[in-house]
GROMACS .gro file of C-alpha atoms in nm:
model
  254
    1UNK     CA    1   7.898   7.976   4.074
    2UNK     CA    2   7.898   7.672   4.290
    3UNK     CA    3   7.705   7.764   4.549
    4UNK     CA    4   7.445   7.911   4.248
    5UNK     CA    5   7.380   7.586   4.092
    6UNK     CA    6   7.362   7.428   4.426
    7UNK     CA    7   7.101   7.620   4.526
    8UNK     CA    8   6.941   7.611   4.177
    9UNK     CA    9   6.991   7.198   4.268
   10UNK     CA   10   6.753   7.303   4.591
   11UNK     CA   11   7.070   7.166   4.811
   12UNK     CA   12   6.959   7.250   5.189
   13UNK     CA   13   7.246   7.469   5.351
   14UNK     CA   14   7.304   7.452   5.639
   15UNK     CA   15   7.518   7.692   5.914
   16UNK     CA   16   7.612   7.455   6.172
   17UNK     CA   17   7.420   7.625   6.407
   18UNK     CA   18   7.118   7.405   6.501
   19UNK     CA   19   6.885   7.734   6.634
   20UNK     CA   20   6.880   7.835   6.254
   21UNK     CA   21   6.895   7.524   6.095
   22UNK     CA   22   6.639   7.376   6.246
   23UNK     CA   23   6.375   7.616   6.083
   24UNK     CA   24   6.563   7.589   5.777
   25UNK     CA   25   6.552   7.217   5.780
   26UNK     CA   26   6.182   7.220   5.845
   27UNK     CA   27   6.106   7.546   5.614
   28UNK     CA   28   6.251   7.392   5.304
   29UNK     CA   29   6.153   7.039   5.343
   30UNK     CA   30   5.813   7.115   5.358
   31UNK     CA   31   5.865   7.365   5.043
   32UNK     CA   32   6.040   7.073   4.845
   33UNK     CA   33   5.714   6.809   5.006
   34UNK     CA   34   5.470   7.076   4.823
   35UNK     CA   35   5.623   7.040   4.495
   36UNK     CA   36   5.384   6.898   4.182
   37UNK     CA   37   5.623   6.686   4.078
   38UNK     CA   38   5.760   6.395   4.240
   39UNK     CA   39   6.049   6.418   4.444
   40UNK     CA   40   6.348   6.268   4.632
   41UNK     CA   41   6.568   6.407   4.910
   42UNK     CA   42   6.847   6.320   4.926
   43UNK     CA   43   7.011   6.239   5.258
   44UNK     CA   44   7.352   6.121   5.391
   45UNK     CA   45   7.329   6.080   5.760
   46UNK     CA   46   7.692   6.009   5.843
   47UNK     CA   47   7.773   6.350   5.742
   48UNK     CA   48   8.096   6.282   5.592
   49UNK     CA   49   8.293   6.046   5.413
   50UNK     CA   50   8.486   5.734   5.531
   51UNK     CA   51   8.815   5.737   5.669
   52UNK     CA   52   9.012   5.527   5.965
   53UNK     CA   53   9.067   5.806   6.162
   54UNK     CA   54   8.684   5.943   6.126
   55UNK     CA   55   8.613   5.536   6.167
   56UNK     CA   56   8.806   5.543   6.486
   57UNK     CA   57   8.659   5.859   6.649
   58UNK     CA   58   8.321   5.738   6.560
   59UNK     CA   59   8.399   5.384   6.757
   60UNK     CA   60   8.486   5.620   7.061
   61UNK     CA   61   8.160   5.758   7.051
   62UNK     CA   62   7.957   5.472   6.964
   63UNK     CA   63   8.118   5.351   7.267
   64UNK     CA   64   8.051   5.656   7.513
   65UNK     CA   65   7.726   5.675   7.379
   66UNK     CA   66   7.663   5.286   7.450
   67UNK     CA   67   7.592   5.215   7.098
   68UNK     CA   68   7.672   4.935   6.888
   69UNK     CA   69   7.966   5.050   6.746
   70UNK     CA   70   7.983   4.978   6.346
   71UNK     CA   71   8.264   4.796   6.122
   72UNK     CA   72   8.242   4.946   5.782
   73UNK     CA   73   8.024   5.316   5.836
   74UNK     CA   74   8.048   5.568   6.044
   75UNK     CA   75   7.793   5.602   6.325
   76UNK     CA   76   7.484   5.860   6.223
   77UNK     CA   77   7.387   6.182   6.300
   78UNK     CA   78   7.013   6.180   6.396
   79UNK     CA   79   6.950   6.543   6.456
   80UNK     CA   80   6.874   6.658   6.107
   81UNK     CA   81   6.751   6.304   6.005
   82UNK     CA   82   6.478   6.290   6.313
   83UNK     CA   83   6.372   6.633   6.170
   84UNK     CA   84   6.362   6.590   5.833
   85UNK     CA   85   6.097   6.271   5.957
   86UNK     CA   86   5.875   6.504   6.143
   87UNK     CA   87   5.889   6.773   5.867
   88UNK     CA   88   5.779   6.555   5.564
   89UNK     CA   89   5.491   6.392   5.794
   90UNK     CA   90   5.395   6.709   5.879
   91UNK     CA   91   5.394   6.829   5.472
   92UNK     CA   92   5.126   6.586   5.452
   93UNK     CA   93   5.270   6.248   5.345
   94UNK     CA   94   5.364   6.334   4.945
   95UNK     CA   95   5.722   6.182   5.000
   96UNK     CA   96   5.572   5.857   5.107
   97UNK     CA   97   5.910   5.632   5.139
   98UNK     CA   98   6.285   5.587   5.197
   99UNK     CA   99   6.466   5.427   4.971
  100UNK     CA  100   6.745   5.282   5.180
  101UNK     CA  101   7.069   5.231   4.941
  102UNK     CA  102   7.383   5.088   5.083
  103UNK     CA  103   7.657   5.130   4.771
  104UNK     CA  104   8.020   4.838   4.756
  105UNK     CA  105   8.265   4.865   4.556
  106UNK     CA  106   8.418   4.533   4.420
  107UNK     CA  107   8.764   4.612   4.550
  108UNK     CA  108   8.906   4.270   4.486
  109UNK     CA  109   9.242   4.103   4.236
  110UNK     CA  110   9.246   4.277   3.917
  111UNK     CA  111   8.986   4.588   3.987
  112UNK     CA  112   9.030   4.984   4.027
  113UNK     CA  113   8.977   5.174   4.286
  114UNK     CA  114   8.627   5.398   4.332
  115UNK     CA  115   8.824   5.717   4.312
  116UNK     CA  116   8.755   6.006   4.106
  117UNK     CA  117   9.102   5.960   3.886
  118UNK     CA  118   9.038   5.605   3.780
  119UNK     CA  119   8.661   5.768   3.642
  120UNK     CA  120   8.857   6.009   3.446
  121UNK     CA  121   9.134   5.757   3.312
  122UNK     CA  122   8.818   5.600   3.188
  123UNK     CA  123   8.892   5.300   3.422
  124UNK     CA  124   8.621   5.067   3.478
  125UNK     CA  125   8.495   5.107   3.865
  126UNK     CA  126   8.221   4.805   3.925
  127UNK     CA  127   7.978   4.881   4.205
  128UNK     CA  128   7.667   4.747   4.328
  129UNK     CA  129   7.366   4.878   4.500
  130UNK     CA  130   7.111   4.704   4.761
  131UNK     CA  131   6.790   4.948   4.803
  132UNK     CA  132   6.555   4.890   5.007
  133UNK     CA  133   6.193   5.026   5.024
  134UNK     CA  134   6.067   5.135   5.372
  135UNK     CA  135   5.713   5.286   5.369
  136UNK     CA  136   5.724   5.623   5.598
  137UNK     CA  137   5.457   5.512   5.832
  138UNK     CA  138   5.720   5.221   5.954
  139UNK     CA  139   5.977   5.508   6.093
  140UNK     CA  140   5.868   5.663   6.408
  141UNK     CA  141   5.818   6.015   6.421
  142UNK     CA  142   5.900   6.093   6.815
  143UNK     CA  143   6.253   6.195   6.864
  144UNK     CA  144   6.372   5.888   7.053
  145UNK     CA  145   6.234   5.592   6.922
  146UNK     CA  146   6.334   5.737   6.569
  147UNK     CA  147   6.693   5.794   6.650
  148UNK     CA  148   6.666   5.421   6.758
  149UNK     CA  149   6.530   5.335   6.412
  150UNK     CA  150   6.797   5.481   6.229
  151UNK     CA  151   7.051   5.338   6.483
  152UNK     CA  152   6.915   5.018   6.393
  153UNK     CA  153   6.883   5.067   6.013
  154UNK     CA  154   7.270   5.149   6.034
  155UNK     CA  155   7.361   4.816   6.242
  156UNK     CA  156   7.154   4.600   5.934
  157UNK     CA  157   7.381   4.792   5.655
  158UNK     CA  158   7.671   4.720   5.833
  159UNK     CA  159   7.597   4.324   5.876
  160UNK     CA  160   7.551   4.381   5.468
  161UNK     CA  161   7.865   4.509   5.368
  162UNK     CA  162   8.022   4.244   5.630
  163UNK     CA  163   7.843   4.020   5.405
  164UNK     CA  164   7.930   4.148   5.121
  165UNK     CA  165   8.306   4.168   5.243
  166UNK     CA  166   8.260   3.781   5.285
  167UNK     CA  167   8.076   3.656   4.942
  168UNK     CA  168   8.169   3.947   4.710
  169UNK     CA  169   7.797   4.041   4.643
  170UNK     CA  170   7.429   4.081   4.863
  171UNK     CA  171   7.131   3.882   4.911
  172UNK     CA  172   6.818   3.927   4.726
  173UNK     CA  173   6.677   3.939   4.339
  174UNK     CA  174   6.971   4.109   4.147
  175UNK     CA  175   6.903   4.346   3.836
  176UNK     CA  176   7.208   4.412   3.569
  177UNK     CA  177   7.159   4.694   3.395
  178UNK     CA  178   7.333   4.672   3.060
  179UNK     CA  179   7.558   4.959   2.854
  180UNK     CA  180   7.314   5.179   2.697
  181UNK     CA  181   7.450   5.275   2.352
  182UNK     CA  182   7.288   5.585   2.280
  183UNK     CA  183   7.446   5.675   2.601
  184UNK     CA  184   7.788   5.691   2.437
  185UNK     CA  185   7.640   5.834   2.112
  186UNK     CA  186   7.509   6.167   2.351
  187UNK     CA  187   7.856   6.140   2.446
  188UNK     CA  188   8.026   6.140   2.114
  189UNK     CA  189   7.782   6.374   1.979
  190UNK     CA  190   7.790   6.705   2.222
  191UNK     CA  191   8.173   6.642   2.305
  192UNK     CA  192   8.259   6.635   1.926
  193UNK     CA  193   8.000   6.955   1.896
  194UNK     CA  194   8.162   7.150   2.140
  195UNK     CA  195   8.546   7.073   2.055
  196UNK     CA  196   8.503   7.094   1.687
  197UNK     CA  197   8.358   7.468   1.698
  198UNK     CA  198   8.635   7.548   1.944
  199UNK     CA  199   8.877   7.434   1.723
  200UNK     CA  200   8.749   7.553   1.413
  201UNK     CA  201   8.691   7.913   1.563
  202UNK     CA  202   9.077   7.937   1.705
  203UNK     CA  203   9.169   7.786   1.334
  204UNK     CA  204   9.021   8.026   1.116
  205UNK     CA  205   8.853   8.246   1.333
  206UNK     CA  206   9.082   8.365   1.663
  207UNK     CA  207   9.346   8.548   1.609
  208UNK     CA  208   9.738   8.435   1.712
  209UNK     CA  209   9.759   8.589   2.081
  210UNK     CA  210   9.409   8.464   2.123
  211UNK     CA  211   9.501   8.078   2.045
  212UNK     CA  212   9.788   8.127   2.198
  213UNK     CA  213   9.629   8.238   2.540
  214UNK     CA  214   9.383   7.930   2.495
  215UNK     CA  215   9.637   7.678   2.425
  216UNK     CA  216   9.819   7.817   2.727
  217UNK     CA  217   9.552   7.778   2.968
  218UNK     CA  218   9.493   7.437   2.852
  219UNK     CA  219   9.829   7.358   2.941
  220UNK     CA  220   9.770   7.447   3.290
  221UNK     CA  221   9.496   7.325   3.314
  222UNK     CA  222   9.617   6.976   3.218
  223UNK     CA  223   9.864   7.052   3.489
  224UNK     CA  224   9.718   7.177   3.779
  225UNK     CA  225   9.439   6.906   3.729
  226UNK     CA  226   9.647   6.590   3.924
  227UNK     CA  227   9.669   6.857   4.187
  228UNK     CA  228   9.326   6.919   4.211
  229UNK     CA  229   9.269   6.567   4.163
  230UNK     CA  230   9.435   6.479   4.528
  231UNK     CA  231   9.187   6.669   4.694
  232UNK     CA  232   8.939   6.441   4.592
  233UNK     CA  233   9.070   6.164   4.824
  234UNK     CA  234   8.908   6.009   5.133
  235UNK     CA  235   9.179   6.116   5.391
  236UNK     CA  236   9.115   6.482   5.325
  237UNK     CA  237   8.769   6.502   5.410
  238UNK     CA  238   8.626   6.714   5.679
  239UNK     CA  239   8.698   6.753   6.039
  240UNK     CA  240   8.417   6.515   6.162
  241UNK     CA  241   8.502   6.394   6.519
  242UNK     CA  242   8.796   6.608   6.554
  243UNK     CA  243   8.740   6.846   6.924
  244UNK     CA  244   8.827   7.204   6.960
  245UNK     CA  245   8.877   7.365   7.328
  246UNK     CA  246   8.500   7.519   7.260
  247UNK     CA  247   8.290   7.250   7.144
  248UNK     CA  248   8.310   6.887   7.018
  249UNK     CA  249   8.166   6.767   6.671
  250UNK     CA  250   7.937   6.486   6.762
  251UNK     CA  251   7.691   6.253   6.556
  252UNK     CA  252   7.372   6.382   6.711
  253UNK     CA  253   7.462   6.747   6.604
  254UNK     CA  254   7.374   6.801   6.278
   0.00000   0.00000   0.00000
């Protein structure tokens, strides 16, 4: 079912195996470029989340790469990224800009922690976002000069999450957006729609065994939840960086 609505979600998979991705890469990029409506793609080029020990294997590389290695993020990969340049050029220009977000979390005295528990407990999590607009004809399309680029683009959001480290928020024109109340209402609405037939059917409706079973797998539910909870966090992320006796994970390959 996941991988269904993924696709449905036009999510680019990808097999680790750069002969085939490659032509998938290009294939479905310039699909998605066609489209009538607008459209974003949307890219993470460190390939996996943030941890010290990805942090520190990415350092090693930086370094044996003779790159400038980064504080806060992880070094990029440039394959796909490089790619994905040449592909929506070659579309024919319809996706006509990045939009360059670097996301902090105000981790300070007093605040929660950005995980997916605390969004469940209903625990505030205050974030802010710094985008920046970078027309498509400023990024270099040959393979070199545009792994540069995005070398470079990573070094500048790294000096602005130092910054923000230091002052507790970025530079520029700041928008708030404020709590939308009909937000909440949607909220209120569907999630009182939804349990009140529930309940009502398994009232008058279900018979014994029935409510039973659904009470039952409620319960575990509610139990196996904290579990599945745990596998949210950072530190069990993906093997980025870590070498087998065949080949090495590296930025540059994927």
């Amino acid at each position: 079912m996941h991988l269904g609505s993924s696709r449905m979600a036009e999510i680019i998979f990808l097999d680790r195996n750069w002969q085939k991705d490659r032509s998938c890469i290009v294939n479905q990029v310039a699909e998605i470029s066609q489209y009538f409506n607008p459209v974003w793609i949307l890219l993470f080029p460190e390939g996996t989340r943030f941890t010290p020990t990805k942090h520190k294997e990415s350092v090693e590389f930086a370094k044996m790469r003779g790159v400038t290695p980064l504080e806060h993020l992880l070094i990029p990969r440039t394959k796909g990224f490089v790619l994905s340049i040449q592909a929506i050029k070659e579309s024919g220009y319809k996706i006509r800009a990045i939009y360059d977000t670097t996301i902090a979390f105000d981790t300070g005295p007093g605040t929660n922690a950005p995980t997916f528990r605390n969004v469940l407990k209903g625990l505030p999590v205050k974030a802010q976002l710094h985008v920046t607009r970078i027309p498509m004809e400023e990024v270099p399309t040959e393979e070199t000069a545009c792994e540069a680029w995005l070398h470079n683009l990573f070094a500048k959001k790294d000096r602005l999450l130092d910054e923000f480290q230091r002052n507790g928020t970025f530079r520029g024109r700041t928008v708030r957006f404020p709590r939308r109340v009909y937000t909440l209402i949607n909220e209120v609405f569907w999630t009182s729609l939804v349990l009140g037939t529930i309940f009502f059917y398994l009232v008058y409706r279900a018979s014994p065994l029935l409510t039973a079973v659904v009470v039952a797998v409620a319960g575990g539910v509610s139990f196996v939840l904290p579990h599945l909870l745990n596998v949210t966090v950072a530190t069990k992320g993906s093997s980025y960086g870590k070498k087998s006796t065949a080949t090495s994970t590296q930025p540059k390959d994927s």
